[in-house]
């Protein structure tokens, strides 16, 4: 998931420019220093800490500030340039737009767009960007480069007026048609394996010049270890279709996957996404496989997959009787790869699982394939202090697109909510907010429902699961619900008191909104007879004033 950018404004003088950038970039949020930009979507106090948090979460940063401020803030957290998000500094008047980091993740393209909207100048410093309009060491999103060092040699050759041979084994080379490059068909048109051959050169190199290139670019879906010393690009042209029985194991899918890649000489890096039938949206084995393979998981309806029946190598009436389409693995792979795709690995059957692989003639954008299975994490914020939150809760928030909760709980998130769409609800709207969370997740969003304390202790987790179980909408029932524990109020209170929960204890809510007071009294008496340490929840409210005194 590409995160929406954070537009950082430090004071009123950069506010107008910041607003223009937010308007130009879909999903962008205005982040402002609390005491100087109160109208911001997200407020922060410490500039350096906020920038480091955003950078660590992989959020693109566009700072309307001096580049030195940004550089000094992020210097201590810089590591692998292949994993860093775009970081751009913009002059307060919008006249200069400087991509500082993240060229491998679209910083240059983003800087060009911002400069165009602001009528400013994008200060690109990469040689190939300036000369060719593309960066050879920065292929498009989803592509993999074999050895980035080879890109320097190819760029140097092109700058020197040499031509470069382009061998296309999979996908296409259209992204190489930069403003300063010419891509044309070679005289031989194809090599001994039938692969298309093109010639890449600077615009001013005449046709016929340098027609015997010394360097080669190879676009392939084969492993780089068997390709040779060329500059290799691996496009995301393969889709992995998976079908399985309920309760199949992760290992069974993994074994089939390794077998398919090995037998067919394909590379994992060319897999654009993992796909299946929507009935399998909450199947743990497929979900775990996609997550551990670092590939998006997308699903299709039975009706969509049934349309692929004429293209299937192994249609099955048995499968149709069970799920409403004549194939799952093959049909899903072909559907995801497009109408002109080919089935390169027909269905392989293993222990309670099947897989198939299809190839598209062009790169695949997983965001345009099927729909994502719903994900809903119900998290606990603990007592509200950031230091008392669990790392699992922070991880769920980092992955979220939408965050839902009582308004007061959302305000406790601070910087952790940066770049997410917030859905605030009032007290008393518990069922409504749980239903809203399930509906968003069922639509394919990555959703977090925020609770205080622990979500399973007098909070929303049980209500979410109850609503899901009795839901009329089948897509609600296919949402993957994860309950992320937090530090409960009784744990916090006990830690303040010493260690009263060191032996047997119980918790009793004194709220009689859903439980009759007679039942509450019986539980209190039973706890007293059992000599339990008792944690009383919901002791008083504006309406309930006597319960705690009665309980004592």
Short mmCIF file of C-alpha atoms in Angstrom, two decimals:
data_model
loop_
_atom_site.label_atom_id
_atom_site.label_comp_id
_atom_site.label_asym_id
_atom_site.label_seq_id
_atom_site.Cartn_x
_atom_site.Cartn_y
_atom_site.Cartn_z
CA UNK A 1 0.00 0.00 0.00
CA UNK A 2 1.33 3.34 -1.10
CA UNK A 3 0.77 5.78 1.75
CA UNK A 4 -0.67 9.23 1.03
CA UNK A 5 1.92 12.02 1.37
CA UNK A 6 2.30 14.28 4.40
CA UNK A 7 2.72 17.97 3.50
CA UNK A 8 4.69 19.60 6.33
CA UNK A 9 4.18 23.30 7.09
CA UNK A 10 6.13 24.94 9.89
CA UNK A 11 4.45 28.35 9.95
CA UNK A 12 1.92 30.71 8.35
CA UNK A 13 4.32 31.82 5.61
CA UNK A 14 4.30 28.36 4.02
CA UNK A 15 0.59 27.67 4.53
CA UNK A 16 -0.63 28.80 1.11
CA UNK A 17 2.00 26.70 -0.69
CA UNK A 18 1.20 23.73 1.53
CA UNK A 19 -2.49 23.97 0.71
CA UNK A 20 -1.77 24.08 -3.03
CA UNK A 21 0.33 20.91 -2.74
CA UNK A 22 -2.40 19.12 -0.76
CA UNK A 23 -4.94 20.07 -3.43
CA UNK A 24 -2.67 18.72 -6.17
CA UNK A 25 -1.90 15.30 -4.62
CA UNK A 26 -4.74 12.79 -3.98
CA UNK A 27 -5.00 11.76 -0.33
CA UNK A 28 -2.37 14.26 0.90
CA UNK A 29 -2.81 15.67 4.42
CA UNK A 30 -1.59 19.01 5.77
CA UNK A 31 0.67 18.53 8.81
CA UNK A 32 1.30 21.72 10.78
CA UNK A 33 3.31 22.77 13.81
CA UNK A 34 0.69 22.96 16.57
CA UNK A 35 1.31 26.47 17.90
CA UNK A 36 1.78 28.06 14.45
CA UNK A 37 -0.55 26.20 12.05
CA UNK A 38 -3.72 25.38 14.03
CA UNK A 39 -5.80 24.75 10.88
CA UNK A 40 -3.71 21.69 9.85
CA UNK A 41 -5.23 18.20 9.42
CA UNK A 42 -2.52 16.78 11.67
CA UNK A 43 -0.69 18.75 14.37
CA UNK A 44 2.74 18.09 15.86
CA UNK A 45 5.03 19.74 18.39
CA UNK A 46 8.55 18.50 17.65
CA UNK A 47 9.52 18.89 13.97
CA UNK A 48 12.41 16.41 13.93
CA UNK A 49 10.54 13.74 15.87
CA UNK A 50 7.50 14.06 13.59
CA UNK A 51 9.61 13.80 10.42
CA UNK A 52 11.40 10.72 11.76
CA UNK A 53 8.09 9.05 12.65
CA UNK A 54 6.67 9.66 9.17
CA UNK A 55 9.89 8.47 7.52
CA UNK A 56 9.95 5.31 9.64
CA UNK A 57 6.33 4.57 8.68
CA UNK A 58 7.20 4.88 4.97
CA UNK A 59 5.08 8.01 4.49
CA UNK A 60 6.13 10.32 1.62
CA UNK A 61 7.24 13.68 3.08
CA UNK A 62 6.84 17.02 1.31
CA UNK A 63 8.24 19.71 3.60
CA UNK A 64 7.58 23.38 2.88
CA UNK A 65 10.83 24.21 4.61
CA UNK A 66 14.55 24.65 4.12
CA UNK A 67 16.20 21.44 2.93
CA UNK A 68 18.75 21.70 5.77
CA UNK A 69 16.01 21.31 8.39
CA UNK A 70 14.81 18.10 6.73
CA UNK A 71 18.30 16.69 6.20
CA UNK A 72 19.37 17.25 9.82
CA UNK A 73 16.13 15.71 11.12
CA UNK A 74 16.45 12.51 9.05
CA UNK A 75 20.23 12.06 8.98
CA UNK A 76 20.24 9.61 11.90
CA UNK A 77 17.62 7.28 10.36
CA UNK A 78 18.93 7.00 6.80
CA UNK A 79 19.75 3.46 5.69
CA UNK A 80 18.98 1.60 2.43
CA UNK A 81 18.07 3.96 -0.41
CA UNK A 82 15.98 1.19 -1.97
CA UNK A 83 13.52 1.24 0.95
CA UNK A 84 13.24 4.94 1.81
CA UNK A 85 10.07 6.90 0.99
CA UNK A 86 10.12 10.08 -1.11
CA UNK A 87 11.34 13.16 0.78
CA UNK A 88 10.98 16.54 -0.93
CA UNK A 89 11.80 20.07 0.23
CA UNK A 90 9.77 22.95 -1.23
CA UNK A 91 10.56 26.65 -0.98
CA UNK A 92 7.92 28.63 0.92
CA UNK A 93 6.90 30.48 -2.25
CA UNK A 94 6.88 27.25 -4.30
CA UNK A 95 9.64 28.45 -6.61
CA UNK A 96 11.95 25.46 -6.00
CA UNK A 97 11.07 21.79 -5.45
CA UNK A 98 14.02 19.62 -4.39
CA UNK A 99 13.75 15.80 -4.18
CA UNK A 100 16.14 14.87 -1.36
CA UNK A 101 15.48 11.15 -0.89
CA UNK A 102 13.43 8.32 -2.35
CA UNK A 103 14.23 8.61 -6.04
CA UNK A 104 13.59 4.85 -6.16
CA UNK A 105 10.07 5.44 -4.91
CA UNK A 106 8.87 8.26 -7.14
CA UNK A 107 10.38 11.38 -5.54
CA UNK A 108 11.53 12.78 -8.89
CA UNK A 109 8.15 12.25 -10.56
CA UNK A 110 6.37 13.74 -7.54
CA UNK A 111 8.69 16.75 -7.55
CA UNK A 112 7.96 17.31 -11.27
CA UNK A 113 4.22 17.24 -10.61
CA UNK A 114 4.45 19.64 -7.64
CA UNK A 115 6.64 22.05 -9.60
CA UNK A 116 4.17 22.03 -12.49
CA UNK A 117 1.23 22.83 -10.17
CA UNK A 118 3.16 25.54 -8.33
CA UNK A 119 4.71 26.90 -11.56
CA UNK A 120 8.10 26.39 -9.95
CA UNK A 121 11.27 24.48 -10.82
CA UNK A 122 12.03 20.83 -9.97
CA UNK A 123 15.71 20.65 -9.06
CA UNK A 124 16.50 17.11 -10.25
CA UNK A 125 20.13 16.09 -9.77
CA UNK A 126 20.24 12.53 -11.18
CA UNK A 127 22.19 12.47 -14.44
CA UNK A 128 19.95 10.00 -16.28
CA UNK A 129 16.81 11.87 -15.21
CA UNK A 130 18.18 15.07 -16.67
CA UNK A 131 19.49 13.57 -19.90
CA UNK A 132 16.84 10.93 -20.63
CA UNK A 133 13.73 11.81 -18.64
CA UNK A 134 13.96 8.43 -16.85
CA UNK A 135 16.30 7.07 -14.16
CA UNK A 136 17.73 3.74 -15.28
CA UNK A 137 18.36 2.69 -11.67
CA UNK A 138 14.75 3.56 -10.76
CA UNK A 139 12.38 1.31 -12.73
CA UNK A 140 8.59 1.74 -12.37
CA UNK A 141 6.67 0.69 -9.28
CA UNK A 142 6.58 -3.10 -8.95
CA UNK A 143 9.64 -3.67 -11.17
CA UNK A 144 12.87 -5.12 -9.82
CA UNK A 145 16.37 -4.28 -11.01
CA UNK A 146 18.95 -7.06 -10.97
CA UNK A 147 22.17 -5.18 -10.18
CA UNK A 148 21.78 -1.37 -9.93
CA UNK A 149 25.52 -0.97 -10.58
CA UNK A 150 24.97 -2.12 -14.18
CA UNK A 151 22.61 0.83 -14.68
CA UNK A 152 25.53 3.24 -14.32
CA UNK A 153 27.45 1.51 -17.12
CA UNK A 154 24.44 1.57 -19.45
CA UNK A 155 23.67 5.22 -18.65
CA UNK A 156 27.30 6.15 -19.32
CA UNK A 157 27.20 4.34 -22.66
CA UNK A 158 24.02 6.13 -23.71
CA UNK A 159 25.42 9.49 -22.63
CA UNK A 160 28.50 8.75 -24.75
CA UNK A 161 26.31 8.21 -27.82
CA UNK A 162 26.38 4.41 -27.85
CA UNK A 163 23.34 2.25 -28.56
CA UNK A 164 22.12 -0.43 -26.16
CA UNK A 165 20.46 -3.72 -27.09
CA UNK A 166 17.11 -4.38 -25.34
CA UNK A 167 15.97 -8.02 -25.16
CA UNK A 168 12.35 -8.48 -24.13
CA UNK A 169 11.60 -11.92 -22.71
CA UNK A 170 8.56 -10.78 -20.68
CA UNK A 171 6.59 -7.55 -20.44
CA UNK A 172 7.53 -4.52 -22.50
CA UNK A 173 10.01 -1.63 -22.53
CA UNK A 174 7.62 1.31 -22.90
CA UNK A 175 8.82 3.05 -19.72
CA UNK A 176 12.26 3.46 -21.35
CA UNK A 177 10.79 5.84 -23.91
CA UNK A 178 11.94 8.91 -22.00
CA UNK A 179 12.06 12.45 -23.28
CA UNK A 180 15.66 12.00 -24.38
CA UNK A 181 15.66 8.34 -25.52
CA UNK A 182 14.70 6.58 -28.74
CA UNK A 183 13.53 2.95 -28.71
CA UNK A 184 13.31 1.25 -32.09
CA UNK A 185 13.13 -2.23 -33.49
CA UNK A 186 16.40 -3.94 -34.35
CA UNK A 187 17.06 -5.20 -37.86
CA UNK A 188 16.91 -8.84 -36.74
CA UNK A 189 13.70 -8.22 -34.74
CA UNK A 190 14.11 -11.40 -32.61
CA UNK A 191 16.87 -13.52 -31.07
CA UNK A 192 17.33 -17.30 -31.23
CA UNK A 193 14.69 -17.81 -28.49
CA UNK A 194 12.13 -15.69 -30.32
CA UNK A 195 12.47 -12.71 -27.97
CA UNK A 196 11.83 -9.25 -29.36
CA UNK A 197 14.99 -7.15 -29.84
CA UNK A 198 14.95 -3.34 -29.64
CA UNK A 199 17.68 -0.71 -29.84
CA UNK A 200 17.84 2.07 -27.22
CA UNK A 201 19.81 5.25 -27.85
CA UNK A 202 19.84 9.01 -27.26
CA UNK A 203 17.53 10.95 -29.54
CA UNK A 204 20.37 12.55 -31.46
CA UNK A 205 21.98 9.19 -32.35
CA UNK A 206 21.05 8.51 -35.98
CA UNK A 207 19.50 5.23 -37.05
CA UNK A 208 22.32 2.99 -38.22
CA UNK A 209 24.84 4.44 -35.79
CA UNK A 210 26.08 2.05 -33.13
CA UNK A 211 23.87 -0.83 -34.37
CA UNK A 212 26.24 -3.37 -32.78
CA UNK A 213 25.76 -2.51 -29.12
CA UNK A 214 28.25 -3.68 -26.51
CA UNK A 215 25.72 -3.55 -23.68
CA UNK A 216 22.38 -5.26 -23.20
CA UNK A 217 19.25 -4.55 -21.18
CA UNK A 218 17.20 -7.68 -20.57
CA UNK A 219 13.56 -7.54 -19.45
CA UNK A 220 12.66 -10.98 -18.13
CA UNK A 221 10.67 -13.02 -15.64
CA UNK A 222 13.54 -15.49 -15.20
CA UNK A 223 15.89 -15.49 -12.18
CA UNK A 224 18.84 -13.12 -12.60
CA UNK A 225 21.21 -15.97 -11.67
CA UNK A 226 20.57 -17.65 -15.06
CA UNK A 227 20.41 -14.51 -17.20
CA UNK A 228 24.04 -13.35 -17.27
CA UNK A 229 25.86 -10.02 -16.83
CA UNK A 230 23.24 -7.81 -18.51
CA UNK A 231 21.34 -4.95 -16.89
CA UNK A 232 18.23 -6.90 -15.90
CA UNK A 233 14.76 -5.59 -15.20
CA UNK A 234 12.07 -7.91 -13.86
CA UNK A 235 8.55 -6.60 -14.54
CA UNK A 236 5.52 -7.63 -12.43
CA UNK A 237 3.88 -9.68 -15.20
CA UNK A 238 2.97 -12.91 -13.37
CA UNK A 239 -0.11 -13.63 -11.26
CA UNK A 240 -0.31 -16.51 -8.83
CA UNK A 241 -3.74 -18.12 -8.55
CA UNK A 242 -4.36 -20.17 -5.41
CA UNK A 243 -7.19 -22.48 -4.41
CA UNK A 244 -7.40 -24.61 -1.31
CA UNK A 245 -9.67 -26.56 0.99
CA UNK A 246 -10.80 -24.98 4.21
CA UNK A 247 -8.03 -25.32 6.78
CA UNK A 248 -5.24 -26.12 4.30
CA UNK A 249 -1.72 -25.43 5.54
CA UNK A 250 0.65 -22.64 4.58
CA UNK A 251 3.36 -25.26 3.91
CA UNK A 252 1.21 -27.02 1.29
CA UNK A 253 0.89 -23.79 -0.73
CA UNK A 254 4.57 -22.92 -0.30
CA UNK A 255 5.68 -26.37 -1.55
CA UNK A 256 3.57 -26.03 -4.70
CA UNK A 257 4.89 -22.52 -5.30
CA UNK A 258 8.56 -23.55 -5.10
CA UNK A 259 7.84 -26.49 -7.39
CA UNK A 260 6.18 -24.27 -10.00
CA UNK A 261 8.94 -21.65 -10.05
CA UNK A 262 11.67 -24.28 -10.19
CA UNK A 263 10.13 -26.39 -12.97
CA UNK A 264 9.27 -23.40 -15.15
CA UNK A 265 12.37 -21.27 -14.50
CA UNK A 266 10.43 -18.26 -13.22
CA UNK A 267 11.43 -15.75 -10.54
CA UNK A 268 9.42 -14.74 -7.49
CA UNK A 269 10.20 -11.08 -8.27
CA UNK A 270 7.94 -11.21 -11.35
CA UNK A 271 4.86 -12.16 -9.27
CA UNK A 272 2.61 -9.10 -9.12
CA UNK A 273 -0.06 -10.47 -6.78
CA UNK A 274 -1.65 -13.55 -5.21
CA UNK A 275 -5.28 -14.08 -6.30
CA UNK A 276 -8.19 -16.35 -5.46
CA UNK A 277 -11.97 -16.69 -5.13
CA UNK A 278 -13.63 -14.32 -2.65
CA UNK A 279 -14.80 -17.34 -0.62
CA UNK A 280 -11.13 -17.74 0.27
CA UNK A 281 -10.70 -14.12 1.37
CA UNK A 282 -10.31 -15.09 5.02
CA UNK A 283 -8.47 -18.37 4.46
CA UNK A 284 -5.48 -18.20 6.87
CA UNK A 285 -3.10 -20.23 4.68
CA UNK A 286 -3.48 -18.01 1.60
CA UNK A 287 -3.43 -14.85 3.68
CA UNK A 288 -0.22 -15.95 5.43
CA UNK A 289 1.40 -16.96 2.14
CA UNK A 290 0.69 -13.57 0.54
CA UNK A 291 1.93 -11.71 3.60
CA UNK A 292 5.15 -13.72 3.86
CA UNK A 293 5.69 -13.42 0.09
CA UNK A 294 5.27 -9.61 0.38
CA UNK A 295 2.63 -9.67 -2.36
CA UNK A 296 -0.85 -8.12 -2.40
CA UNK A 297 -3.74 -10.59 -2.05
CA UNK A 298 -6.76 -9.92 -4.30
CA UNK A 299 -10.02 -11.83 -4.75
CA UNK A 300 -12.77 -12.21 -7.38
CA UNK A 301 -16.39 -13.33 -7.26
CA UNK A 302 -17.43 -16.75 -8.59
CA UNK A 303 -19.26 -15.02 -11.46
CA UNK A 304 -16.09 -13.18 -12.50
CA UNK A 305 -14.04 -16.39 -12.46
CA UNK A 306 -16.71 -18.32 -14.35
CA UNK A 307 -16.23 -15.91 -17.28
CA UNK A 308 -12.68 -17.32 -17.65
CA UNK A 309 -13.89 -20.91 -18.22
CA UNK A 310 -13.13 -20.96 -22.00
CA UNK A 311 -9.47 -20.20 -21.24
CA UNK A 312 -9.00 -22.85 -18.53
CA UNK A 313 -6.68 -25.79 -19.13
CA UNK A 314 -8.41 -27.90 -16.46
CA UNK A 315 -12.08 -26.93 -16.02
CA UNK A 316 -13.86 -28.95 -13.34
CA UNK A 317 -17.58 -29.65 -12.91
CA UNK A 318 -16.83 -30.72 -9.34
CA UNK A 319 -15.37 -27.31 -8.54
CA UNK A 320 -18.37 -25.63 -10.21
CA UNK A 321 -20.79 -27.60 -8.05
CA UNK A 322 -18.89 -26.56 -4.93
CA UNK A 323 -18.18 -22.85 -5.50
CA UNK A 324 -20.00 -21.72 -8.65
CA UNK A 325 -17.08 -21.54 -11.12
CA UNK A 326 -15.20 -24.18 -13.12
CA UNK A 327 -11.78 -23.32 -11.68
CA UNK A 328 -10.22 -21.21 -8.97
CA UNK A 329 -6.42 -21.17 -9.33
CA UNK A 330 -6.30 -21.00 -13.16
CA UNK A 331 -9.31 -18.69 -13.47
CA UNK A 332 -8.07 -16.25 -10.82
CA UNK A 333 -4.56 -16.11 -12.34
CA UNK A 334 -5.94 -15.45 -15.85
CA UNK A 335 -8.51 -12.93 -14.64
CA UNK A 336 -5.84 -10.94 -12.81
CA UNK A 337 -3.37 -11.04 -15.72
CA UNK A 338 -5.90 -9.71 -18.24
CA UNK A 339 -7.75 -10.78 -21.40
CA UNK A 340 -4.56 -11.29 -23.45
CA UNK A 341 -2.71 -13.28 -20.77
CA UNK A 342 -1.36 -16.81 -21.18
CA UNK A 343 -1.37 -19.64 -18.66
CA UNK A 344 2.34 -20.44 -18.13
CA UNK A 345 1.79 -22.87 -15.23
CA UNK A 346 -1.49 -24.82 -15.52
CA UNK A 347 -3.07 -26.01 -12.29
CA UNK A 348 -0.76 -27.98 -10.03
CA UNK A 349 -2.53 -30.04 -7.37
CA UNK A 350 -0.97 -30.66 -3.98
CA UNK A 351 -2.03 -31.53 -0.45
CA UNK A 352 -5.45 -29.81 -0.22
CA UNK A 353 -4.24 -26.87 -2.35
CA UNK A 354 -3.83 -25.89 -6.01
CA UNK A 355 -1.85 -23.15 -7.75
CA UNK A 356 -1.51 -21.79 -11.29
CA UNK A 357 0.51 -18.95 -12.84
CA UNK A 358 -0.50 -16.64 -15.70
CA UNK A 359 1.64 -14.12 -17.60
CA UNK A 360 0.51 -10.74 -18.88
CA UNK A 361 2.23 -9.10 -21.87
CA UNK A 362 2.59 -5.92 -19.79
CA UNK A 363 3.27 -4.93 -16.19
CA UNK A 364 0.37 -5.50 -13.77
CA UNK A 365 -0.83 -2.93 -11.25
CA UNK A 366 -2.27 -4.94 -8.30
CA UNK A 367 -4.35 -1.92 -7.27
CA UNK A 368 -6.39 -2.44 -10.46
CA UNK A 369 -6.85 -6.18 -9.89
CA UNK A 370 -9.94 -7.61 -8.19
CA UNK A 371 -10.41 -6.33 -4.68
CA UNK A 372 -8.43 -6.65 -1.50
CA UNK A 373 -9.81 -8.96 1.21
CA UNK A 374 -11.18 -6.98 4.12
CA UNK A 375 -8.92 -6.49 7.16
CA UNK A 376 -10.06 -5.12 10.49
CA UNK A 377 -7.74 -4.81 13.48
CA UNK A 378 -9.45 -4.03 16.79
CA UNK A 379 -6.69 -2.46 18.87
CA UNK A 380 -6.26 -1.33 22.45
CA UNK A 381 -4.50 1.95 23.23
CA UNK A 382 -3.93 1.07 26.89
CA UNK A 383 -4.32 3.95 29.34
CA UNK A 384 -3.71 6.54 26.60
CA UNK A 385 -0.01 7.21 27.14
CA UNK A 386 2.01 6.51 23.98
CA UNK A 387 4.71 4.71 26.00
CA UNK A 388 2.12 2.23 27.32
CA UNK A 389 0.96 1.19 23.84
CA UNK A 390 2.06 -2.15 22.44
CA UNK A 391 4.22 -2.44 19.35
CA UNK A 392 1.51 -4.62 17.79
CA UNK A 393 -0.97 -1.74 18.08
CA UNK A 394 1.51 0.68 16.48
CA UNK A 395 2.15 -1.83 13.69
CA UNK A 396 -1.59 -2.15 12.98
CA UNK A 397 -1.92 1.65 12.88
CA UNK A 398 1.00 1.92 10.42
CA UNK A 399 -0.75 -0.53 8.06
CA UNK A 400 -4.17 1.13 8.31
CA UNK A 401 -5.90 3.25 5.69
CA UNK A 402 -8.88 4.08 7.93
CA UNK A 403 -9.01 4.52 11.72
CA UNK A 404 -12.36 4.43 13.54
CA UNK A 405 -13.14 5.19 17.16
CA UNK A 406 -14.62 7.43 19.80
CA UNK A 407 -13.46 10.99 19.15
CA UNK A 408 -11.54 11.15 22.43
CA UNK A 409 -9.60 7.98 21.62
CA UNK A 410 -8.65 9.25 18.16
CA UNK A 411 -7.24 12.41 19.73
CA UNK A 412 -4.88 10.23 21.82
CA UNK A 413 -3.26 8.88 18.63
CA UNK A 414 -1.38 12.10 17.85
CA UNK A 415 1.21 11.57 15.11
CA UNK A 416 0.26 7.88 14.77
CA UNK A 417 -2.87 8.94 12.88
CA UNK A 418 -0.87 10.88 10.27
CA UNK A 419 -1.91 10.04 6.72
CA UNK A 420 -4.94 7.96 7.72
CA UNK A 421 -8.60 8.74 7.18
CA UNK A 422 -10.21 9.22 10.61
CA UNK A 423 -13.84 8.30 11.37
CA UNK A 424 -14.82 9.80 14.76
CA UNK A 425 -17.92 8.65 16.67
CA UNK A 426 -19.64 9.87 19.82
CA UNK A 427 -20.17 7.88 23.02
CA UNK A 428 -23.24 5.68 22.75
CA UNK A 429 -22.60 4.86 19.07
CA UNK A 430 -20.72 1.63 19.80
CA UNK A 431 -22.71 -0.67 17.51
CA UNK A 432 -22.76 1.94 14.74
CA UNK A 433 -19.00 2.38 14.80
CA UNK A 434 -18.38 -1.40 14.79
CA UNK A 435 -20.74 -1.80 11.82
CA UNK A 436 -18.98 1.06 10.00
CA UNK A 437 -15.61 -0.63 10.58
CA UNK A 438 -16.85 -3.95 9.18
CA UNK A 439 -18.44 -2.25 6.17
CA UNK A 440 -15.21 -0.41 5.29
CA UNK A 441 -13.15 -3.59 5.69
CA UNK A 442 -15.63 -5.57 3.56
CA UNK A 443 -15.03 -3.03 0.78
CA UNK A 444 -11.33 -3.98 0.78
CA UNK A 445 -9.96 -1.32 3.10
CA UNK A 446 -7.33 -1.87 5.79
CA UNK A 447 -9.17 -0.67 8.91
CA UNK A 448 -8.32 -0.16 12.57
CA UNK A 449 -11.00 0.18 15.26
CA UNK A 450 -9.53 1.93 18.29
CA UNK A 451 -10.49 1.10 21.87
CA UNK A 452 -9.05 2.22 25.18
CA UNK A 453 -7.35 -0.33 27.42
CA UNK A 454 -7.68 -3.83 25.97
CA UNK A 455 -10.21 -4.26 23.12
CA UNK A 456 -11.44 -7.55 24.59
CA UNK A 457 -12.09 -6.20 28.09
CA UNK A 458 -15.38 -4.24 28.21
CA UNK A 459 -14.61 -2.86 24.75
CA UNK A 460 -15.46 -3.35 21.07
CA UNK A 461 -13.84 -6.67 20.11
CA UNK A 462 -16.70 -8.89 21.28
CA UNK A 463 -19.30 -6.63 19.62
CA UNK A 464 -17.40 -6.70 16.30
CA UNK A 465 -17.27 -10.51 16.34
CA UNK A 466 -20.96 -10.76 17.26
CA UNK A 467 -21.97 -8.40 14.43
CA UNK A 468 -19.79 -10.33 12.01
CA UNK A 469 -21.26 -13.68 13.02
CA UNK A 470 -24.87 -12.60 12.49
CA UNK A 471 -24.23 -10.37 9.44
CA UNK A 472 -26.53 -10.74 6.45
CA UNK A 473 -23.80 -9.47 4.10
CA UNK A 474 -21.47 -12.43 3.25
CA UNK A 475 -18.57 -10.01 2.67
CA UNK A 476 -18.74 -8.96 6.34
CA UNK A 477 -18.24 -12.60 7.33
CA UNK A 478 -15.16 -12.83 5.07
CA UNK A 479 -13.40 -9.91 6.74
CA UNK A 480 -10.25 -10.97 8.58
CA UNK A 481 -10.64 -9.65 12.13
CA UNK A 482 -7.53 -9.36 14.30
CA UNK A 483 -7.84 -8.49 17.98
CA UNK A 484 -4.68 -6.69 19.13
CA UNK A 485 -4.41 -6.68 22.94
CA UNK A 486 -3.61 -3.60 24.97
CA UNK A 487 -2.85 -2.74 28.59
CA UNK A 488 -6.16 -2.83 30.46
CA UNK A 489 -7.20 -0.27 33.10
CA UNK A 490 -7.00 -2.86 35.88
CA UNK A 491 -3.38 -3.61 34.96
CA UNK A 492 -2.50 0.09 35.03
CA UNK A 493 -4.29 0.66 38.35
CA UNK A 494 -2.75 -2.47 39.86
CA UNK A 495 0.75 -1.34 38.86
CA UNK A 496 0.14 1.98 40.64
CA UNK A 497 -0.98 0.13 43.78
CA UNK A 498 1.79 -2.47 43.83
CA UNK A 499 0.91 -6.00 42.68
CA UNK A 500 -2.61 -6.89 43.90
CA UNK A 501 -3.27 -9.09 40.85
CA UNK A 502 -0.40 -11.44 41.64
CA UNK A 503 -2.84 -14.28 42.44
CA UNK A 504 -6.50 -15.05 41.62
CA UNK A 505 -8.62 -12.04 40.72
CA UNK A 506 -11.74 -11.10 38.75
CA UNK A 507 -13.25 -8.09 36.96
CA UNK A 508 -16.88 -6.90 37.39
CA UNK A 509 -18.60 -4.07 35.55
CA UNK A 510 -20.94 -1.96 37.67
CA UNK A 511 -22.84 -0.66 34.64
CA UNK A 512 -26.47 -1.84 34.65
CA UNK A 513 -27.22 -0.59 31.12
CA UNK A 514 -26.99 -4.13 29.70
CA UNK A 515 -26.87 -6.24 32.88
CA UNK A 516 -29.54 -6.13 35.61
CA UNK A 517 -28.27 -4.90 38.98
CA UNK A 518 -29.44 -8.15 40.64
CA UNK A 519 -27.03 -10.11 38.43
CA UNK A 520 -24.22 -7.69 39.26
CA UNK A 521 -24.90 -8.11 42.99
CA UNK A 522 -24.74 -11.91 42.70
CA UNK A 523 -21.35 -11.68 41.03
CA UNK A 524 -20.03 -9.31 43.72
CA UNK A 525 -21.20 -11.68 46.46
CA UNK A 526 -19.64 -14.66 44.68
CA UNK A 527 -16.33 -12.81 44.33
CA UNK A 528 -16.43 -11.97 48.04
CA UNK A 529 -17.12 -15.59 49.01
CA UNK A 530 -14.28 -16.69 46.73
CA UNK A 531 -11.87 -14.18 48.30
CA UNK A 532 -10.97 -12.70 44.90
CA UNK A 533 -9.22 -9.40 44.37
CA UNK A 534 -11.86 -7.48 42.39
CA UNK A 535 -11.34 -4.88 39.65
CA UNK A 536 -14.51 -2.78 39.30
CA UNK A 537 -15.05 -1.35 35.81
CA UNK A 538 -17.52 1.43 34.93
CA UNK A 539 -17.87 2.34 38.62
CA UNK A 540 -19.83 5.61 38.20
CA UNK A 541 -21.34 7.83 35.51
CA UNK A 542 -23.46 10.96 35.37
CA UNK A 543 -26.56 8.80 35.88
CA UNK A 544 -25.16 5.96 38.00
CA UNK A 545 -23.90 7.34 41.31
CA UNK A 546 -24.58 4.63 43.92
CA UNK A 547 -23.23 1.41 42.42
CA UNK A 548 -19.68 1.67 43.74
CA UNK A 549 -20.83 2.42 47.28
CA UNK A 550 -23.22 -0.56 47.19
CA UNK A 551 -20.49 -2.82 45.82
CA UNK A 552 -18.07 -1.84 48.61
#
